[in-house]
C-alpha cells in the first residue's frame, strides 16, 4: 500500500476503548463518490485507565504491536488516542491524515447526514449527551482532543441515527403527551452506519432483493433491527436511546416502564438504575454468567440457556413487528458479531419464523456462514453479510473532504 495517497483516520471512541482505522483514498475516489477508501491499518486500546492493552495490525493481518501498559500510562482517552496514532503513523511511515471521521452515536433530529465538525456542531452534539450518556461524551472527548492538537484538520461526524432520519412520524412516536415529541422525545433508531453499509452491500450482491422490503438484524454487543424499503430505513427497533428493542449483551431492550418506576419507588437512584439497564441486564443479567454469546452457547447452565432462548424469541418477535411496518418482507439479513458468526443463534431465531413467514434455513449453508443461508424453498431468502461501520465512515469522510476541496 503506497502512502503517497491521502490518508483518512476513522475514530470510534467507546466508554473504555478507542479504535482507530487508517484508510487510504485511491485516485479514482477523487471524482467518484462511490469508491470505497482502502483499509491500511487498524489499532485499538481497550481497558483505558484500568488495564490498557494496545493492539495494532496492518490490513493484511501483519501485527504491528500487542502491548499491555500500566493503568497510569494510559489514564484517559487523550492518552489512548495519542498512543494509537503514534503506533500507526510509524507503521505507515508517518503520513499525516487529511481528515478524521468520527463515529458519533446521537445526531438527534438535526443531523440527517454526516457533517463537517465546527464549534456550532460540537455545541449541538453536547446538548444530545443526555440521550446517549454512555457513548456521546467519549465521542466528544476524541473530537475535542484532536481539535485542540490540530485545529485546522477537517473532522467529520458520522451518526448512528442519521440513516433513520426520514422515518414517518407514526414510527417515531411514543404514546406520551405530544409536547414531549415536539421537544425531541421520539424514536430515532441507531446502528445506522451498519445499516447504511448493509443497504449498499445488498445492492452489490443482490440488487433484486435490495429494492424490496428487507429486515436487517444487527446482532452484536448492542443489537437492533432495521426495516428497509428500497435501501431506505422505514423503522427500527431502537428508540430515543440505544436501550430499546431487543435484549443485548448487557442492555435490557424493551421493558415495562413501570419496572423502572417500581425500582425508583424502592429507593434505587437514577444512576444505579441507569447502570443496571445499560450494564447489568440483557444476556449478562439473565444468565448471571456473561454478556458474551459464545460463552453462553458453550455453557451448560440453565440460566445461560434461558438467556439465549429469550434472546432468540425476542429477536423473532421484533422481526414480526417490523414485518407489520413493511407489510411483509422479501429478505432477512443477519450481520455483526453474533448475526454474521453464529449459526446456532440464527437457527434459533429463524425457527420462530418458520410457521408464520415460511423462513427455512439450509443447515449446511448456515453452518458455514455462507452469504445465502436459506433453502431455495424458503419463502424469504436469508442472507449473512458482515458489516463494516468504519468503512462507511471512511466513505462519508472522503465525500465531505471532496466537497470541501480537500481531494
Ligand atoms: P460490538 O457491538 O461491540 O461491535 P460485535 O459485533 O463484535 O460487538 O459482537 C460481539 C458479540 O458477537 C459477542 O456476544 C460475541 O460472543 C459474539 N460472537 C462473535 N463471534 C461469535 C461466534 N462465532 N458465535 C457466537 N457468537 C459470536
Coordinates of C-alpha atoms and ligand atoms in Angstrom, one line a residue:
X1 CA 0.0 0.0 0.0
X2 CA 1.5 3.3 -1.1
X3 CA 1.1 6.1 1.4
X4 CA 1.6 8.8 -1.1
X5 CA -2.2 8.8 -1.4
X6 CA -4.3 10.9 1.1
X7 CA -4.9 9.2 4.4
X8 CA -8.1 9.4 6.5
X9 CA -8.4 8.3 10.1
X10 CA -11.6 6.8 11.4
X11 CA -12.1 7.1 15.2
X12 CA -14.6 5.1 17.2
X13 CA -14.3 6.1 20.8
X14 CA -16.3 4.0 23.3
X15 CA -16.5 4.1 27.1
X16 CA -13.3 2.2 27.8
X17 CA -11.8 1.8 24.4
X18 CA -10.7 3.8 21.4
X19 CA -10.4 2.2 17.9
X20 CA -8.6 3.9 15.1
X21 CA -8.5 2.7 11.5
X22 CA -6.3 4.2 8.8
X23 CA -7.8 4.4 5.3
X24 CA -6.1 5.3 2.1
X25 CA -8.1 7.3 -0.6
X26 CA -7.4 5.8 -4.0
X27 CA -7.0 8.2 -7.1
X28 CA -10.4 7.3 -8.6
X29 CA -12.2 8.3 -5.4
X30 CA -11.2 11.9 -6.0
X31 CA -14.1 12.2 -8.5
X32 CA -16.3 9.2 -7.7
X33 CA -18.3 9.3 -4.5
X34 CA -18.9 5.5 -4.6
X35 CA -15.3 4.4 -4.5
X36 CA -14.5 3.0 -1.0
X37 CA -11.3 4.1 0.6
X38 CA -9.0 1.1 1.4
X39 CA -8.3 0.0 4.9
X40 CA -4.5 0.1 5.6
X41 CA -4.2 -0.5 9.3
X42 CA -6.2 -0.7 12.5
X43 CA -5.3 -0.1 16.1
X44 CA -7.3 -0.2 19.3
X45 CA -6.8 0.3 23.0
X46 CA -9.1 -1.5 25.4
X47 CA -9.2 -1.1 29.2
X48 CA -8.3 2.6 29.3
X49 CA -7.4 3.7 32.8
X50 CA -7.8 0.1 34.2
X51 CA -5.7 -2.5 32.2
X52 CA -4.8 -0.8 28.9
X53 CA -3.9 -3.1 26.1
X54 CA -2.9 -1.8 22.6
X55 CA -3.2 -4.0 19.6
X56 CA -2.4 -2.7 16.1
X57 CA -2.4 -4.6 12.8
X58 CA -1.9 -3.8 9.2
X59 CA -4.9 -4.6 6.9
X60 CA -3.2 -7.8 5.7
X61 CA -3.1 -9.1 9.2
X62 CA 0.6 -8.4 10.0
X63 CA 0.8 -7.5 13.7
X64 CA 2.4 -4.1 14.4
X65 CA 2.1 -4.4 18.2
X66 CA 0.3 -6.1 21.0
X67 CA 1.3 -4.4 24.3
X68 CA -0.1 -4.0 27.8
X69 CA 0.5 -0.8 29.8
X70 CA 0.3 0.2 33.4
X71 CA -3.0 2.0 34.0
X72 CA -1.3 5.3 34.9
X73 CA 0.4 5.4 31.5
X74 CA -2.9 5.4 29.6
X75 CA -5.2 7.1 32.1
X76 CA -7.7 8.6 29.6
X77 CA -9.0 8.8 26.1
X78 CA -6.5 11.5 25.1
X79 CA -3.5 9.4 26.0
X80 CA -5.0 6.4 24.3
X81 CA -5.6 8.3 21.1
X82 CA -2.0 9.7 21.1
X83 CA -0.6 6.2 21.6
X84 CA -2.6 4.6 18.8
X85 CA -1.8 7.4 16.4
X86 CA 1.9 7.3 17.2
X87 CA 1.9 3.5 16.7
X88 CA 0.0 3.6 13.4
X89 CA 1.9 6.6 12.0
X90 CA 5.2 4.7 12.5
X91 CA 3.7 1.7 10.6
X92 CA 2.6 4.0 7.8
X93 CA 5.8 5.9 7.6
X94 CA 4.3 9.0 9.2
X95 CA 1.8 10.1 6.6
X96 CA -0.3 12.8 8.2
X97 CA -4.0 12.4 7.8
X98 CA -6.0 14.9 5.7
X99 CA -9.2 14.2 7.6
X100 CA -10.7 12.4 10.6
X101 CA -14.1 10.7 10.5
X102 CA -15.7 10.0 13.9
X103 CA -18.5 7.6 14.8
X104 CA -21.0 9.7 16.8
X105 CA -23.9 7.9 18.4
X106 CA -26.6 10.5 18.6
X107 CA -27.4 13.1 15.9
X108 CA -30.9 13.9 17.3
X109 CA -33.4 15.4 14.8
X110 CA -30.9 17.8 13.5
X111 CA -28.4 15.7 11.6
X112 CA -29.7 13.6 8.7
X113 CA -26.2 13.0 7.2
X114 CA -22.5 13.2 8.1
X115 CA -21.4 16.7 8.8
X116 CA -18.2 18.8 9.0
X117 CA -17.4 19.5 12.7
X118 CA -17.2 23.1 13.8
X119 CA -17.9 24.8 17.2
X120 CA -21.6 25.0 16.5
X121 CA -21.8 21.3 15.7
X122 CA -19.9 20.4 18.9
X123 CA -22.3 22.5 20.9
X124 CA -25.3 20.7 19.3
X125 CA -23.7 17.3 20.0
X126 CA -23.1 18.2 23.6
X127 CA -26.8 19.0 24.0
X128 CA -27.5 15.4 23.0
X129 CA -25.3 13.8 25.7
X130 CA -28.3 13.0 28.0
X131 CA -29.7 10.9 25.2
X132 CA -26.6 8.7 24.9
X133 CA -24.8 9.1 28.2
X134 CA -22.5 6.1 27.8
X135 CA -21.3 6.9 24.3
X136 CA -21.7 10.5 23.3
X137 CA -19.3 12.0 25.9
X138 CA -16.4 9.7 24.7
X139 CA -17.1 10.6 21.0
X140 CA -16.9 14.3 22.0
X141 CA -13.7 13.8 24.0
X142 CA -11.9 12.4 20.9
X143 CA -13.3 15.3 18.7
X144 CA -12.1 17.9 21.2
X145 CA -8.7 16.3 21.7
X146 CA -8.0 16.3 18.0
X147 CA -9.4 19.9 17.6
X148 CA -7.0 21.0 20.4
X149 CA -4.0 19.4 18.8
X150 CA -4.7 20.2 15.1
X151 CA -7.4 22.9 14.8
X152 CA -7.2 23.1 11.0
X153 CA -7.7 19.4 10.4
X154 CA -11.0 18.5 8.8
X155 CA -13.1 16.4 11.2
X156 CA -16.4 14.8 10.2
X157 CA -19.1 13.4 12.5
X158 CA -20.9 10.3 11.1
X159 CA -24.0 9.4 13.1
X160 CA -25.6 6.2 14.1
X161 CA -29.0 7.9 13.9
X162 CA -28.7 9.6 10.5
X163 CA -29.7 6.6 8.3
X164 CA -33.1 6.6 10.1
X165 CA -33.7 10.3 9.7
X166 CA -36.6 10.1 7.2
X167 CA -38.9 7.9 9.3
X168 CA -42.6 8.5 9.2
X169 CA -43.8 10.4 12.3
X170 CA -46.0 7.3 13.1
X171 CA -42.9 5.2 13.7
X172 CA -41.2 8.0 15.7
X173 CA -44.0 8.4 18.2
X174 CA -44.2 7.2 21.8
X175 CA -47.6 7.5 23.4
X176 CA -46.6 10.3 25.8
X177 CA -48.1 13.8 25.8
X178 CA -47.4 15.2 22.4
X179 CA -45.4 18.2 23.6
X180 CA -42.6 15.8 24.5
X181 CA -42.5 14.6 20.9
X182 CA -42.1 18.2 19.9
X183 CA -39.3 18.6 22.3
X184 CA -37.4 15.7 20.7
X185 CA -38.5 12.8 22.9
X186 CA -39.1 10.5 19.9
X187 CA -37.8 7.2 18.5
X188 CA -34.7 7.8 16.5
X189 CA -33.0 4.4 15.8
X190 CA -29.3 3.5 15.9
X191 CA -26.7 1.3 14.2
X192 CA -27.4 3.4 11.2
X193 CA -23.8 3.2 9.9
X194 CA -24.1 -0.5 9.9
X195 CA -27.4 -0.4 8.1
X196 CA -26.2 2.1 5.5
X197 CA -23.3 -0.2 4.8
X198 CA -25.6 -3.3 4.5
X199 CA -28.0 -1.4 2.2
X200 CA -25.0 -0.6 -0.1
X201 CA -23.6 -4.1 0.1
X202 CA -27.0 -5.7 -0.7
X203 CA -27.3 -3.5 -3.8
X204 CA -24.0 -5.0 -4.9
X205 CA -24.7 -8.7 -4.1
X206 CA -28.4 -9.0 -4.6
X207 CA -29.9 -5.9 -6.3
X208 CA -33.3 -7.6 -6.8
X209 CA -33.6 -8.0 -3.0
X210 CA -32.2 -4.6 -2.2
X211 CA -35.0 -2.8 -4.0
X212 CA -37.6 -4.7 -1.9
X213 CA -38.7 -4.9 1.7
X214 CA -35.7 -6.1 3.8
X215 CA -35.3 -6.7 7.6
X216 CA -31.7 -6.4 8.8
X217 CA -30.7 -7.9 12.1
X218 CA -27.6 -6.2 13.6
X219 CA -26.7 -8.6 16.4
X220 CA -23.5 -7.5 18.2
X221 CA -22.9 -6.5 21.8
X222 CA -25.5 -3.8 21.0
X223 CA -28.3 -5.2 18.9
X224 CA -31.2 -3.8 16.8
X225 CA -33.2 -4.5 13.7
X226 CA -34.0 -2.2 10.8
X227 CA -36.8 -2.4 8.3
X228 CA -35.8 -1.1 4.9
X229 CA -37.7 -0.4 1.7
X230 CA -35.6 0.1 -1.4
X231 CA -32.5 0.6 0.7
X232 CA -34.1 3.3 2.9
X233 CA -34.8 2.9 6.6
X234 CA -38.5 2.8 7.4
X235 CA -38.4 1.6 11.0
X236 CA -36.0 0.4 13.7
X237 CA -36.3 -1.4 17.0
X238 CA -34.3 1.2 18.9
X239 CA -35.9 4.4 20.2
X240 CA -34.9 7.6 21.9
X241 CA -31.8 5.8 23.3
X242 CA -29.9 2.7 22.4
X243 CA -31.7 0.8 25.2
X244 CA -34.9 0.0 23.4
X245 CA -35.9 -3.0 21.3
X246 CA -34.1 -6.4 21.6
X247 CA -32.3 -7.5 24.7
X248 CA -28.5 -7.1 24.2
X249 CA -25.2 -8.2 25.7
X250 CA -25.7 -6.0 28.8
X251 CA -28.7 -3.8 27.9
X252 CA -32.2 -4.7 28.7
X253 CA -34.1 -3.8 25.5
X254 CA -37.8 -3.0 25.8
X255 CA -39.2 -3.4 29.3
X256 CA -42.3 -2.3 31.1
X257 CA -41.5 1.3 32.1
X258 CA -43.5 0.5 35.3
X259 CA -40.5 -1.7 36.3
X260 CA -38.3 1.5 36.4
X261 CA -40.9 3.4 38.5
X262 CA -41.1 0.4 40.8
X263 CA -37.3 0.3 41.3
X264 CA -37.2 4.1 41.9
X265 CA -40.0 3.8 44.4
X266 CA -38.0 1.1 46.2
X267 CA -35.2 3.7 46.6
X268 CA -32.9 2.9 43.7
X269 CA -31.4 6.1 42.4
X270 CA -31.3 7.2 38.8
X271 CA -27.5 6.4 38.4
X272 CA -28.0 2.9 39.8
X273 CA -31.0 2.3 37.5
X274 CA -29.1 3.6 34.5
X275 CA -26.1 1.4 35.2
X276 CA -28.3 -1.6 35.7
X277 CA -30.3 -1.1 32.5
X278 CA -27.2 -0.4 30.3
X279 CA -24.6 -2.6 32.0
X280 CA -26.1 -5.4 34.1
X281 CA -29.1 -6.5 32.1
X282 CA -29.6 -8.4 28.8
X283 CA -27.8 -11.7 28.3
X284 CA -25.5 -10.9 31.2
X285 CA -28.4 -10.1 33.6
X286 CA -30.5 -13.2 32.8
X287 CA -27.6 -15.7 32.6
X288 CA -25.6 -14.3 35.6
X289 CA -22.6 -15.6 33.6
X290 CA -21.6 -13.4 30.7
X291 CA -22.7 -10.9 28.1
X292 CA -20.7 -12.8 25.5
X293 CA -22.9 -15.0 23.3
X294 CA -20.1 -17.5 22.7
X295 CA -19.6 -18.1 26.5
X296 CA -23.4 -18.7 26.8
X297 CA -23.6 -21.1 23.9
X298 CA -20.7 -23.1 25.5
X299 CA -22.2 -23.1 28.9
X300 CA -24.3 -26.0 30.4
X301 CA -26.0 -23.6 32.9
X302 CA -29.9 -23.5 32.7
X303 CA -29.8 -19.7 33.0
X304 CA -27.4 -19.4 30.1
X305 CA -29.8 -21.5 28.0
X306 CA -32.7 -19.3 29.2
X307 CA -30.9 -16.1 28.2
X308 CA -30.2 -17.5 24.7
X309 CA -33.8 -18.8 24.3
X310 CA -35.1 -15.4 25.4
X311 CA -32.8 -13.6 23.0
X312 CA -33.9 -15.6 20.0
X313 CA -37.6 -15.4 20.9
X314 CA -37.4 -11.6 21.4
X315 CA -35.5 -11.1 18.2
X316 CA -38.1 -13.0 16.3
X317 CA -40.9 -11.0 18.0
X318 CA -39.2 -7.8 16.9
X319 CA -38.9 -9.1 13.4
X320 CA -42.6 -9.7 13.4
X321 CA -43.2 -6.1 14.5
X322 CA -41.1 -4.8 11.6
X323 CA -42.8 -7.1 9.2
X324 CA -46.1 -5.3 10.1
X325 CA -44.5 -1.9 9.4
X326 CA -43.3 -3.2 6.0
X327 CA -46.4 -5.3 5.2
X328 CA -44.3 -8.4 4.9
X329 CA -40.6 -8.8 3.9
X330 CA -38.7 -10.1 0.9
X331 CA -35.3 -10.8 2.6
X332 CA -33.8 -11.1 6.1
X333 CA -30.1 -10.2 6.5
X334 CA -28.0 -11.1 9.6
X335 CA -25.0 -9.0 10.5
X336 CA -22.5 -8.0 13.3
X337 CA -20.6 -10.3 15.7
X338 CA -23.5 -12.7 16.5
X339 CA -25.5 -12.3 13.3
X340 CA -22.6 -12.9 11.0
X341 CA -20.9 -15.7 13.0
X342 CA -23.4 -17.7 15.0
X343 CA -25.2 -20.4 13.0
X344 CA -26.8 -21.5 16.3
X345 CA -28.4 -18.2 17.1
X346 CA -29.6 -17.7 13.5
X347 CA -31.2 -21.1 13.5
X348 CA -32.9 -20.4 16.9
X349 CA -34.3 -17.1 15.6
X350 CA -35.4 -18.5 12.3
X351 CA -37.2 -21.4 14.0
X352 CA -39.7 -18.9 15.3
X353 CA -40.2 -17.5 11.8
X354 CA -41.0 -20.8 10.0
X355 CA -44.7 -21.2 10.6
X356 CA -45.7 -17.5 10.1
X357 CA -43.3 -16.4 7.4
X358 CA -42.1 -19.6 5.8
X359 CA -38.5 -19.0 6.6
X360 CA -36.4 -22.1 6.2
X361 CA -32.6 -22.4 6.6
X362 CA -30.2 -24.6 4.7
X363 CA -28.4 -26.3 7.6
X364 CA -25.1 -26.8 5.8
X365 CA -25.0 -23.2 4.3
X366 CA -25.9 -21.8 7.7
X367 CA -23.2 -23.8 9.5
X368 CA -20.6 -22.4 7.0
X369 CA -21.9 -18.7 7.4
X370 CA -22.5 -18.7 3.6
X371 CA -23.8 -15.5 2.1
X372 CA -27.2 -17.1 1.5
X373 CA -28.2 -19.4 4.3
X374 CA -31.8 -20.2 3.4
X375 CA -33.1 -23.1 1.3
X376 CA -34.3 -22.5 -2.2
X377 CA -37.8 -23.4 -1.0
X378 CA -37.7 -20.7 1.8
X379 CA -40.4 -18.2 1.2
X380 CA -38.0 -15.5 2.4
X381 CA -34.3 -15.6 1.4
X382 CA -32.0 -15.2 4.4
X383 CA -28.5 -13.7 4.0
X384 CA -25.4 -13.3 6.1
X385 CA -23.4 -10.1 5.3
X386 CA -20.6 -9.0 7.6
X387 CA -20.9 -5.2 8.4
X388 CA -18.3 -2.5 8.1
X389 CA -19.2 0.6 10.0
X390 CA -15.7 2.0 9.8
X391 CA -15.6 1.6 6.1
X392 CA -18.9 3.5 5.9
X393 CA -17.4 6.4 8.0
X394 CA -14.4 6.5 5.7
X395 CA -16.6 6.7 2.6
X396 CA -18.7 9.6 4.1
X397 CA -15.5 11.4 5.3
X398 CA -14.0 11.1 1.8
X399 CA -17.2 12.6 0.4
X400 CA -17.1 15.6 2.8
X401 CA -13.4 16.1 2.2
X402 CA -14.1 16.2 -1.6
X403 CA -16.9 18.7 -1.0
X404 CA -14.5 20.9 0.9
X405 CA -11.9 20.8 -1.8
X406 CA -9.6 18.5 0.1
X407 CA -9.3 15.8 -2.7
Ligands
LIG1 P1 -19.8 -4.7 19.1 O1 -21.3 -4.4 19.2 O2 -19.0 -4.5 20.4 O3 -19.1 -4.2 17.9 P2 -19.6 -7.4 17.9 O4 -20.4 -7.0 16.7 O5 -18.2 -7.7 17.7 O6 -19.8 -6.3 19.1 O7 -20.3 -8.6 18.6 C1 -19.9 -9.2 19.7 C2 -20.8 -10.4 20.0 O8 -20.6 -11.4 19.0 C3 -20.4 -11.2 21.3 O9 -21.5 -11.5 22.0 C4 -19.7 -12.4 20.8 O10 -19.8 -13.5 21.7 C5 -20.5 -12.7 19.5 N1 -19.8 -13.6 18.6 C6 -18.7 -13.4 17.9 N2 -18.3 -14.5 17.2 C7 -19.2 -15.4 17.5 C8 -19.5 -16.8 17.2 N3 -18.6 -17.4 16.4 N4 -20.5 -17.4 17.7 C9 -21.4 -16.8 18.6 N5 -21.2 -15.5 18.9 C10 -20.2 -14.8 18.4

